Coordinates of C-alpha atoms in Angstrom, one line a residue:
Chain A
X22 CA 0.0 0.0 0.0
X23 CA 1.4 3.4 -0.8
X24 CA 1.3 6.2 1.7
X25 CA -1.0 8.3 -0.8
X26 CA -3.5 5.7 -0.1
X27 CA -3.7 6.4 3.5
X28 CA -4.0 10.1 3.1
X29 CA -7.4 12.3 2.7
X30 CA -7.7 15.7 1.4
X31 CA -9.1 16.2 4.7
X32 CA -6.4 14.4 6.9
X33 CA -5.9 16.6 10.3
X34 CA -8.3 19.1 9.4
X35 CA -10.5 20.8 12.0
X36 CA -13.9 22.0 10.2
X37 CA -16.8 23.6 12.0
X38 CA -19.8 23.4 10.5
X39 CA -22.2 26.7 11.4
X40 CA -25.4 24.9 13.5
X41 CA -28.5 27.4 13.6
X42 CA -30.7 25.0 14.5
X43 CA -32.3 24.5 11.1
X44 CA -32.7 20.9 9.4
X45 CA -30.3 18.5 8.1
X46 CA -26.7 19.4 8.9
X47 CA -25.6 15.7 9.7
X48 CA -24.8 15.0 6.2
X49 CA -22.3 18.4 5.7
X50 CA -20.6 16.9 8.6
X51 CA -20.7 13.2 7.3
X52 CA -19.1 13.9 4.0
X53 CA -16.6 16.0 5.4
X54 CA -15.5 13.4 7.9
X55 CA -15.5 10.6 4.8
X56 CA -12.3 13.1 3.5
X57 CA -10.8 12.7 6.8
X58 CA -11.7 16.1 8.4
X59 CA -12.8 16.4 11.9
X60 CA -15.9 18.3 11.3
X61 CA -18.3 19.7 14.1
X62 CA -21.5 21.0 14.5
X63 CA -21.0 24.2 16.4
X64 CA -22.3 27.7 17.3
X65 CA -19.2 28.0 19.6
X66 CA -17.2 31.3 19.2
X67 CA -14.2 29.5 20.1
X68 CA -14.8 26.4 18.3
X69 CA -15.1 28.6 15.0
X70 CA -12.6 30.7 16.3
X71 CA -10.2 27.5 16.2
X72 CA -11.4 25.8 12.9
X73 CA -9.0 25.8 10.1
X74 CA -12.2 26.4 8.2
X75 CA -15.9 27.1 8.1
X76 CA -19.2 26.1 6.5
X77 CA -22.3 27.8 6.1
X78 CA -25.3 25.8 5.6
X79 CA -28.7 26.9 5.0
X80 CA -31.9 25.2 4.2
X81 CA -35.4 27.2 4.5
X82 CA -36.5 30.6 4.2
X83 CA -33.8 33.3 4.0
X84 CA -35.2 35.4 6.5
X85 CA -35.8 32.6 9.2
X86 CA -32.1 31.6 8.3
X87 CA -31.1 34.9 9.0
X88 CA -33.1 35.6 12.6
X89 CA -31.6 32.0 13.5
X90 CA -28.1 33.3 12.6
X91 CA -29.2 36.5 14.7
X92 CA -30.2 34.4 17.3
X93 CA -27.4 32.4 17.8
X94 CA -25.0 34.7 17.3
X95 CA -23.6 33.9 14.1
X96 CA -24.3 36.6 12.1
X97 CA -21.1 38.2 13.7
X98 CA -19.3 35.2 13.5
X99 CA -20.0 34.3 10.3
X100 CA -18.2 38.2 9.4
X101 CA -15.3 37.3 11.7
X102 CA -14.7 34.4 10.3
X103 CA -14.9 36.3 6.3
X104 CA -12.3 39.1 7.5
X105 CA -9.9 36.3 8.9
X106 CA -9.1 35.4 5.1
X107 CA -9.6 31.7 6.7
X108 CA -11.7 29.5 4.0
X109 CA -15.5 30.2 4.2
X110 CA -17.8 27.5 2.5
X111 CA -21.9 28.8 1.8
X112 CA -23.9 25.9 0.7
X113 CA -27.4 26.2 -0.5
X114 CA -28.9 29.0 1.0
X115 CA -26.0 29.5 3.5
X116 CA -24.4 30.8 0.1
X117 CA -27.8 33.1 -0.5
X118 CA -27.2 34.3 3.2
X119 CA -23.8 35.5 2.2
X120 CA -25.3 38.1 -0.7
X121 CA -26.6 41.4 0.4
X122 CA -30.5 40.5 0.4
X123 CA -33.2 38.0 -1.0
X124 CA -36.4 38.8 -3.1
X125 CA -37.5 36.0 -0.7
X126 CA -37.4 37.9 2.7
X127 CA -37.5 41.7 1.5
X128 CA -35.8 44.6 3.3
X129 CA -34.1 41.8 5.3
X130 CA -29.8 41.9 5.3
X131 CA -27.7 39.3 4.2
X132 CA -24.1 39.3 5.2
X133 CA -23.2 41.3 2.4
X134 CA -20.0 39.0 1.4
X135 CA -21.2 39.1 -1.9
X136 CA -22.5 42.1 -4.0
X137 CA -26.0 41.2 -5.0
X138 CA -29.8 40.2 -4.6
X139 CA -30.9 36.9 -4.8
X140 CA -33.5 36.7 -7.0
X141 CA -36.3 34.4 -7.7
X142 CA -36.2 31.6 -10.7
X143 CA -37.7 32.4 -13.7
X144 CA -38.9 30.8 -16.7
X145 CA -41.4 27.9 -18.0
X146 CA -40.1 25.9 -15.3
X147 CA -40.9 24.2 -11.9
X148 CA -39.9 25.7 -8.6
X149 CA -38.4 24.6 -6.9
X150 CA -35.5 23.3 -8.9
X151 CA -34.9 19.9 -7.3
X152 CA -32.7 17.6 -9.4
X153 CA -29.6 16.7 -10.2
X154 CA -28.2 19.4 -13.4
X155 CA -24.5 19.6 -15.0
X156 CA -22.3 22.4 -14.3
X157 CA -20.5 24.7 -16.8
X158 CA -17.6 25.9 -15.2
X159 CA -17.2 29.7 -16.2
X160 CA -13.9 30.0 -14.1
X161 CA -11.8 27.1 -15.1
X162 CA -8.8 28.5 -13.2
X163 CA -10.8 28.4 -10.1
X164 CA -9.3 25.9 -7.7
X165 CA -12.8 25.0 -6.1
X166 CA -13.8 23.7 -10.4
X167 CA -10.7 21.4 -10.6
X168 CA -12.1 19.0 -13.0
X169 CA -15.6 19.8 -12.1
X170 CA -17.2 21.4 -15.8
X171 CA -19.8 19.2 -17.1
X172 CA -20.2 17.5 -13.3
X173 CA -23.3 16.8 -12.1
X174 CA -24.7 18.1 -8.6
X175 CA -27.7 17.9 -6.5
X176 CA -30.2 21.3 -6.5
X177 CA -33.0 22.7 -4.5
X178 CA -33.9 25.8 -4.3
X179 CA -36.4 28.4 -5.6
X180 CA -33.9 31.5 -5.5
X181 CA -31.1 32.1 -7.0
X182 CA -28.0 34.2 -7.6
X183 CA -27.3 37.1 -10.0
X184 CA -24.5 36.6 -12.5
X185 CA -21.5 38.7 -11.3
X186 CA -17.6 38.7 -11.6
X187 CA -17.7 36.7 -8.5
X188 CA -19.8 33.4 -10.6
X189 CA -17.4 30.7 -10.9
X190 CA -20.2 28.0 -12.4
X191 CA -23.6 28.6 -13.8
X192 CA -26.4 26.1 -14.7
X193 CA -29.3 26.0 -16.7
X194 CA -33.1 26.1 -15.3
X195 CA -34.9 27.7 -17.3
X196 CA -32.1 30.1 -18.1
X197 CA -28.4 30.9 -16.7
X198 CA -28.8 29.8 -12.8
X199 CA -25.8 30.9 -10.8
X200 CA -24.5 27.5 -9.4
X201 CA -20.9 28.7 -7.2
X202 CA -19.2 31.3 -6.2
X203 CA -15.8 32.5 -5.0
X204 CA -14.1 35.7 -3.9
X205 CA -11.2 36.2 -1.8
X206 CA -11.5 33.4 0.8
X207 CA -15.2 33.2 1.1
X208 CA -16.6 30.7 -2.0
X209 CA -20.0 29.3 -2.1
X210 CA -22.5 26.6 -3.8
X211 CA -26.4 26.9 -4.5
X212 CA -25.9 23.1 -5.2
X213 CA -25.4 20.4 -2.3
X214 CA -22.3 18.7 -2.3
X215 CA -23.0 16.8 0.8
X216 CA -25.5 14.8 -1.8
X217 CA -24.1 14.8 -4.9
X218 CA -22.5 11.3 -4.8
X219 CA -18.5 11.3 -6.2
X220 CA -18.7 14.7 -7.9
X221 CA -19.8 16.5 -5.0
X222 CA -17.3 14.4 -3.5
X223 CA -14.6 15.7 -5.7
X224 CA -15.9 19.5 -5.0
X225 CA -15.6 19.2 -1.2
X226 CA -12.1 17.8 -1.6
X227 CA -11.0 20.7 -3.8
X228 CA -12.1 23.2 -0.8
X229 CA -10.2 20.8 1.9
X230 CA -6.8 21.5 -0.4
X231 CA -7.3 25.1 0.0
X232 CA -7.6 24.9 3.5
X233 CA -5.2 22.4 3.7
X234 CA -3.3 25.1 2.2
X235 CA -4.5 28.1 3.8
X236 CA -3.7 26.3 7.0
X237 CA 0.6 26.5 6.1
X238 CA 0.1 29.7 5.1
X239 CA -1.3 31.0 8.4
X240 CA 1.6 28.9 10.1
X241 CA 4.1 30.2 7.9
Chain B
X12 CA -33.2 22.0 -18.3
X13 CA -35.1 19.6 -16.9
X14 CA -33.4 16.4 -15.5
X15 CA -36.0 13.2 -14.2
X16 CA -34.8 11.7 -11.5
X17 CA -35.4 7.9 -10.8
X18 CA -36.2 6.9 -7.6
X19 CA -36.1 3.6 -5.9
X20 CA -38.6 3.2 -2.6
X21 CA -37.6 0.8 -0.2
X22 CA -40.5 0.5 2.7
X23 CA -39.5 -0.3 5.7
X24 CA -40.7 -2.3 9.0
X25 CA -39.4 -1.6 12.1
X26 CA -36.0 -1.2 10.9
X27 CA -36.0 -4.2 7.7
X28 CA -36.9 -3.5 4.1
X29 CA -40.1 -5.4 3.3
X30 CA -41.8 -6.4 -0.1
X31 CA -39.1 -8.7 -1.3
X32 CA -35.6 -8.2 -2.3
X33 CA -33.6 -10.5 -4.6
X34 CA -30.2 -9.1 -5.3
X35 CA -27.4 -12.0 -5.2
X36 CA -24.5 -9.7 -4.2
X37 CA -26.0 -8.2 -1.1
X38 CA -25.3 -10.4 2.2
X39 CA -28.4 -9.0 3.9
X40 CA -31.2 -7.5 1.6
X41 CA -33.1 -6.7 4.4
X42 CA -30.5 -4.0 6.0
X43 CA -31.9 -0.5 4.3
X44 CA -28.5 1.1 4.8
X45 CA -26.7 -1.7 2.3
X46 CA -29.6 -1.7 0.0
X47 CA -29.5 1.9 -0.1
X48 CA -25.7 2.0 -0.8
X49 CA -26.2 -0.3 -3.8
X50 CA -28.6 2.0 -5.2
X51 CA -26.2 5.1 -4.5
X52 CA -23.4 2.8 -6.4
X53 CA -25.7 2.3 -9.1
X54 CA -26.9 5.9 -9.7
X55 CA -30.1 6.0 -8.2
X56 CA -31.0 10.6 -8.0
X57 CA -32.7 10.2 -4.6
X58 CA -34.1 7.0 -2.1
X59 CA -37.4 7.1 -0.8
X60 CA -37.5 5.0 2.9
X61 CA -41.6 4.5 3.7
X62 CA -41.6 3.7 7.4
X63 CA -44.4 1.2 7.7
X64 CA -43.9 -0.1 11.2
X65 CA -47.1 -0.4 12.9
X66 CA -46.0 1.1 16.2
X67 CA -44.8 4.5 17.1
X68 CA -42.6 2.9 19.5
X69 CA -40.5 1.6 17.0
X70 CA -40.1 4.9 15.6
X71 CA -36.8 4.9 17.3
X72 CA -35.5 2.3 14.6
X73 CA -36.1 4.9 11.6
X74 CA -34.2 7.5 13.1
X75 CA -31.1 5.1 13.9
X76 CA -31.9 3.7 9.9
X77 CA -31.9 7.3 9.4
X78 CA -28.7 8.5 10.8
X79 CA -27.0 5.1 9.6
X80 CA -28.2 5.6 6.1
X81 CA -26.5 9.4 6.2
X82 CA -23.4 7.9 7.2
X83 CA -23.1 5.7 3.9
X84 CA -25.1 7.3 1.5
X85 CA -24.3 10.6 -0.6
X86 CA -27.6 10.9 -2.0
X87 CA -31.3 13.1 -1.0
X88 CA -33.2 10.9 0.4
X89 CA -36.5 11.0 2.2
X90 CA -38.6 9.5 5.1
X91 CA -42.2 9.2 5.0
X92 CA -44.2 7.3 7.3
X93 CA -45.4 8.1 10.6
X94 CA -44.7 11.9 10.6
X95 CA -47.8 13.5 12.1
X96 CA -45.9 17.0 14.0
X97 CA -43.0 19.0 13.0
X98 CA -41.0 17.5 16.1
X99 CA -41.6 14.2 13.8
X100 CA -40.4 16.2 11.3
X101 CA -37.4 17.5 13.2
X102 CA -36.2 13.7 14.3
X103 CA -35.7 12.9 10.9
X104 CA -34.3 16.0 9.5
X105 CA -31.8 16.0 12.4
X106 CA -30.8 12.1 11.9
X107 CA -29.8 13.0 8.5
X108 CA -33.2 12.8 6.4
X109 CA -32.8 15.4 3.5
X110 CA -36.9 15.4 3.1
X111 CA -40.0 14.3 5.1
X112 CA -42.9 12.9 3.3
X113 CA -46.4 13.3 5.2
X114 CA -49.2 11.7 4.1
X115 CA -52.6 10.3 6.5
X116 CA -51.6 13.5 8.8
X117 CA -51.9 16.0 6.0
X118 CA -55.8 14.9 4.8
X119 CA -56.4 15.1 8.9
X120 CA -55.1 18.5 9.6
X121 CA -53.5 20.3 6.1
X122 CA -52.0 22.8 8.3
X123 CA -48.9 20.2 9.4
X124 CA -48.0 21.2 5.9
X125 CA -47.2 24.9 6.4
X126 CA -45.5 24.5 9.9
X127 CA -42.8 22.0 8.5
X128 CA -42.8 23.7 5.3
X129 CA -42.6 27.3 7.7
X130 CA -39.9 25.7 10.3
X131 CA -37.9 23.5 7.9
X132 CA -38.5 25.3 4.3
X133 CA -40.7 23.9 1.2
X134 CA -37.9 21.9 0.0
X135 CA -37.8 19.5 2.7
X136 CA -42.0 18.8 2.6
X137 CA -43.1 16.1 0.6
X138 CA -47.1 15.4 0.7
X139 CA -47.6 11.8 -0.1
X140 CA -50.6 11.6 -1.9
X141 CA -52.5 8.1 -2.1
X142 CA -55.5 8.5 -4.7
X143 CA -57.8 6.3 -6.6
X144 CA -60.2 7.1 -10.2
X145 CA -63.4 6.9 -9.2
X146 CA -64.6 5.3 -12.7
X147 CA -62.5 1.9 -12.4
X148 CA -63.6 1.7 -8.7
X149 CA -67.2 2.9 -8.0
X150 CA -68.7 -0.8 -9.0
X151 CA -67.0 -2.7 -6.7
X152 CA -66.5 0.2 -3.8
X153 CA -69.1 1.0 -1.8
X154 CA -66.7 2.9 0.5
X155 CA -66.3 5.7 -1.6
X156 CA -67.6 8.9 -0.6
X157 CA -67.4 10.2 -4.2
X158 CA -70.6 11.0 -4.5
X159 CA -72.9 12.9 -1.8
X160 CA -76.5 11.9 -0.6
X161 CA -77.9 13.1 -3.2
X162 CA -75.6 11.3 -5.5
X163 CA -74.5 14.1 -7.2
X164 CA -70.7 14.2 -7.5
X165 CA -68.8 16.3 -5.3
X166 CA -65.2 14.9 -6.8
X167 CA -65.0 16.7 -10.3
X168 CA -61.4 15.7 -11.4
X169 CA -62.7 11.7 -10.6
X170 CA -59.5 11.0 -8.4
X171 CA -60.2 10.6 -4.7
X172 CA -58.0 10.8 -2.0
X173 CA -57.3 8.1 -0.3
X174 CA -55.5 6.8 3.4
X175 CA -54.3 4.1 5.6
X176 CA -52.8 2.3 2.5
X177 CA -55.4 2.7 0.1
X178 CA -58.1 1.6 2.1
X179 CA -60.3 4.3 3.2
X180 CA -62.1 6.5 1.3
X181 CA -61.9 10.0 2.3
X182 CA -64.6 12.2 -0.4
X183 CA -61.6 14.6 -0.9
X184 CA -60.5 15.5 -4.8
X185 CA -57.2 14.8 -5.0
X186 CA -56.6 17.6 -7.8
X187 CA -58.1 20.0 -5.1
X188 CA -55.9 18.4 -2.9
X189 CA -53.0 19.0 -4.0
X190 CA -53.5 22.8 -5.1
X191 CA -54.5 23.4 -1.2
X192 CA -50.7 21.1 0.1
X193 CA -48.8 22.9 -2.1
X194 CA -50.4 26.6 -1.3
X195 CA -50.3 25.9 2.4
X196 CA -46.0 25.2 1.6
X197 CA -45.5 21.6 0.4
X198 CA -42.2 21.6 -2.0
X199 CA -42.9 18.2 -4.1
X200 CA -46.0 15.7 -4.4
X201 CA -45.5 11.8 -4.3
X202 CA -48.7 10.7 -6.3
X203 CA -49.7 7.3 -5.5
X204 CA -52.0 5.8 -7.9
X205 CA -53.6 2.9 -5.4
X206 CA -55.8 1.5 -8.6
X207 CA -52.1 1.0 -10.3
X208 CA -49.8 0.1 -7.3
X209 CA -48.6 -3.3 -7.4
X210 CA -50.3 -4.4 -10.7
X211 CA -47.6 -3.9 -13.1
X212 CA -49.9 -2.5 -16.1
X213 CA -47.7 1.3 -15.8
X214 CA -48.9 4.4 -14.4
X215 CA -51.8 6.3 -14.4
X216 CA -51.1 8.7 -16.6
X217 CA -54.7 10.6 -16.7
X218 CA -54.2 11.2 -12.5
X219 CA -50.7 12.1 -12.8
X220 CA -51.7 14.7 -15.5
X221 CA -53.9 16.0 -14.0
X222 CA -52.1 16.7 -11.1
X223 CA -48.9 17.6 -12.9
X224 CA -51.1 20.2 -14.6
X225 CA -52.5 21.4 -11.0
X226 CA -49.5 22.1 -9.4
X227 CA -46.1 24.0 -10.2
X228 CA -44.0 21.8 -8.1
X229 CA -42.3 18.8 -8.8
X230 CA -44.2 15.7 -8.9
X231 CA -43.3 12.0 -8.6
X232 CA -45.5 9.3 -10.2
X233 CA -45.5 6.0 -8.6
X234 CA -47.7 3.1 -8.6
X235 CA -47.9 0.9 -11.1
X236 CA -44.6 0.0 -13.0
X237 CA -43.8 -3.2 -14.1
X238 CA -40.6 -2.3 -16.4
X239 CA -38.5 0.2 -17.3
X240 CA -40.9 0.9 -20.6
X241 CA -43.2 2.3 -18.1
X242 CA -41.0 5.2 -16.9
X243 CA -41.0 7.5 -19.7
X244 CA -44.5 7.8 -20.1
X245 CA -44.9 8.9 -16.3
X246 CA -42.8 12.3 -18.1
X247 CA -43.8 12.9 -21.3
X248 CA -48.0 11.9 -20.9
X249 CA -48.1 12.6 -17.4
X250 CA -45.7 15.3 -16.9
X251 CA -44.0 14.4 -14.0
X252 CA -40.8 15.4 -12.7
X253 CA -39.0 11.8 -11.3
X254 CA -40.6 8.2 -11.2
X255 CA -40.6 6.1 -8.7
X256 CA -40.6 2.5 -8.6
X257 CA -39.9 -0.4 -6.0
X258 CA -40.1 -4.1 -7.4
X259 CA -38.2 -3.9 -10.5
X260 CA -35.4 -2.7 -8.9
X261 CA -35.3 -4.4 -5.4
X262 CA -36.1 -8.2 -7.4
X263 CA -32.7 -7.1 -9.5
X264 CA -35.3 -7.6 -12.9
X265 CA -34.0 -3.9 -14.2
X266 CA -31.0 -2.1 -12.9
X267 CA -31.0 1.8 -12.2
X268 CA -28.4 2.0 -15.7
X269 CA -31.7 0.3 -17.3
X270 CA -34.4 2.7 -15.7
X271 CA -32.0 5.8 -17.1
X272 CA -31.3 4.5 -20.8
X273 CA -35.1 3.6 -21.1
X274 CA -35.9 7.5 -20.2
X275 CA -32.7 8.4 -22.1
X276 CA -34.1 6.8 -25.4
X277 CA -37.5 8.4 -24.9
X278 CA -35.7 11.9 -25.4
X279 CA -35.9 13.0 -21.8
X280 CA -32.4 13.7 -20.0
X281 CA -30.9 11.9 -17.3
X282 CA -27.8 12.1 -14.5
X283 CA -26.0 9.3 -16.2
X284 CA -25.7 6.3 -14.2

């Protein structure tokens, strides 16, 4: 057996996974632990303070996601965590939670990580969007992609992104759907990795590299 | 673009698949968590687990199935059975379950629909709907409360809702039905054809039509399929969104690669297996 066999993207990695108390957060965790991270459901300051990164999750409304975040505290974590240029992963509506507001939820703030409202879907189509659809890449260079255009990944959700500079991968659903994106440290997917199988697999390793990375950087 | 899923539906009694499975490679085709791996492997979209354990005491069982299915499987998947409150709800969610499906509890009080769907979001309520035509029926039915005592017919679509399992009547139109689950929050309807279910003769495309038409949500047909020729038509007649379908997959007659080519070839696309 070689030694590449025994390593994991993930190997010695401490993730926290943001808990709000909103649905399923058991599989984030799961798939992160199957790369070898130590993952944790947490609202501890502490905990997130000490995690060589973060993920956001987010099912349900955008405004009840946001009170919860209020609630517990993580709004302001969730900004702490953004300006400490450690690696910051939205999923779902945890990455609508990172734009500045929803169509959803009206007049209620996001976290304003990104520049931008989410919108609702459009077109001669069913909402919510829940299936599996293929990705085009628009950023190939993008670290979080790596080998990931024409993948296939698991959606639900009735709102959605607007393209910016910040899109890294689009869809289509009844025209252009914004499917991830990246700026700085903070990088985000309307899509579930946590469910999509060996591509989204494949997605969650990419991010573990660049906190693997980010990690040697901050030691450095 | 749209993408049809193919679902397999494993029910499940007090913690062991039921309804026969006859795969030669499994050790234990009663353990839901290896079946449901195999189905992952194969390329199954999602997993449907319908807990049909008599007891509520056993409940405890799903949610360990629940959070031991979430451990080995990278696929949605979604419990139904048994969910009558949000903390139902919330069990499942929290073990791992991506989706709930509610079903008797939604005809008895709609309103469970819009507190999950308000707690949890749309996108994690399934309303399981179980319905019957009242035309192939009526003869040999005297339970159905299709008509009122005048006789005049208060179900206009002709498709009745029905619970426990397809055996009691409930005088409900199931198009109406499923207008009022999905306004009141529901994200996705499981339509049920109980005149089809278990025959093998295909869906019922006329209910799932009419339904499909009814509502903007996804829908998934099931009831009824006895190949993987059945599948297609499910889409492109009835116009739903994913098929579901038990026996041919869980008797190893048709593998999920066969379900997706046979939708494939019909012109509708697929997740490659």
């Amino acid at each position: 057996m070689r030694l590449s066999d025994l390593t994991e993207p993930g190997d010695g990695l401490t993730i926290a996974v943001l808990d709000y108390g909103i649905g399923n957060l058991r599989s984030a965790q799961k798939a992160l632990q199957r790369l070898g991270a130590t993952a944790l459901l947490t609202a501890d300051p502490a905990s997130i303070e000490a995690a060589d990164g973060v993920v956001l999750p987010g099912v349900g409304a955008f405004g009840a996601c946001m009170d919860a975040m209020d609630a517990t505290g993580l709004t302001e974590q969730s900004q702490l965590v953004a300006a400490s240029g450690r690696p910051f992963l939205g999923i779902c509506v945890g990455m609508q939670l990172m734009f500045d507001g929803s169509d959803e939820t009206p007049g209620r703030s996001g976290l304003g990580l990104f520049s931008g409202t989410v919108r609702r879907l459009t077109g001669e189509v069913r909402i919510p969007q829940m299936q599996w659809n293929k990705l085009e890449v628009t950023a190939p260079e993008h670290p979080l992609m790596s080998e990931l255009d024409g993948s296939w990944m698991y959606f639900v959700h009735s709102y959605g992104a607007e393209e910016t500079d910040d899109t890294i991968a689009v869809t289509e659903y009844g025209g252009r759907v914004v499917a991830a994106v990246a700026r700085d440290n903070v990088w985000a997917t309307q899509f579930h990795p946590e469910k999509s199988a060996d591509d989204g697999k494949r997605l969650l390793a990419n991010w573990l590299e660049f906190v693997a990375a980010s990690r040697l950087v901050a030691q450095a | 673009m749209e993408v049809i899923r193919v679902i397999p539906c494993l029910d499940v009694d007090n913690g062991r698949v039921v309804k026969g499975v006859n795969f030669v490679d499994i050790r234990d085709a009663g353990d839901p968590v290896e079946l449901a791996a195999r189905y992952d492997r194969e390329g199954a979209d999602e997993l449907i687990f319908l807990d049909i354990t008599a007891s509520s005491d056993d409940r405890e069982t799903t949610v360990a199935m629940a959070e031991a299915v979430a451990e080995k499987v990278f696929i949605p998947f979604t419990i139904g059975g048994g969910i009558r409150s949000v903390e139902d709800a919330r069990r499942m969610l929290r073990a791992g379950a991506d989706k709930v499906s509610v079903n008797s509890a939604a005809v008895k009080r709609p309103e469970l629909v819009a507190e999950i769907a308000e707690e949890f979001g749309s996108q994690c309520c399934v309303v399981a709907i179980d319905v019957r035509a009242i035309d192939e029926h009526q003869a040999d039915d005297e339970g159905s409360k299709a008509a009122d005592q005048d006789g005049s017919p208060v179900i206009k679509s002709g498709f009745e809702v029905y619970v426990r399992g397809g055996r009691d009547a409930t005088g409900i139109d199931a198009v109406e039905f499923a207008k009022k689950v999905v306004a009141l929050g529901a994200g996705e309807i499981l339509l049920t054809s109980m005149n089809r279910d278990g025959t093998r003769v295909g869906f019922d495309l006329p209910l799932t039509r009419a339904i499909s038409d009814a509502v903007n949500v996804p829908v998934i047909a099931s009831g009824g399929v006895g190949s993987v020729d059945d599948l297609a038509p499910g889409v492109l007649e009835g116009g739903a969104s994913a098929v579901l379908a038990a026996s041919i997959f869980h008797f190893g007659e048709s593998t999920i690669a066969d379900a997706k080519d046979a939708l494939q070839k019909a012109g509708l696309t697929v997740r490659p297996a």
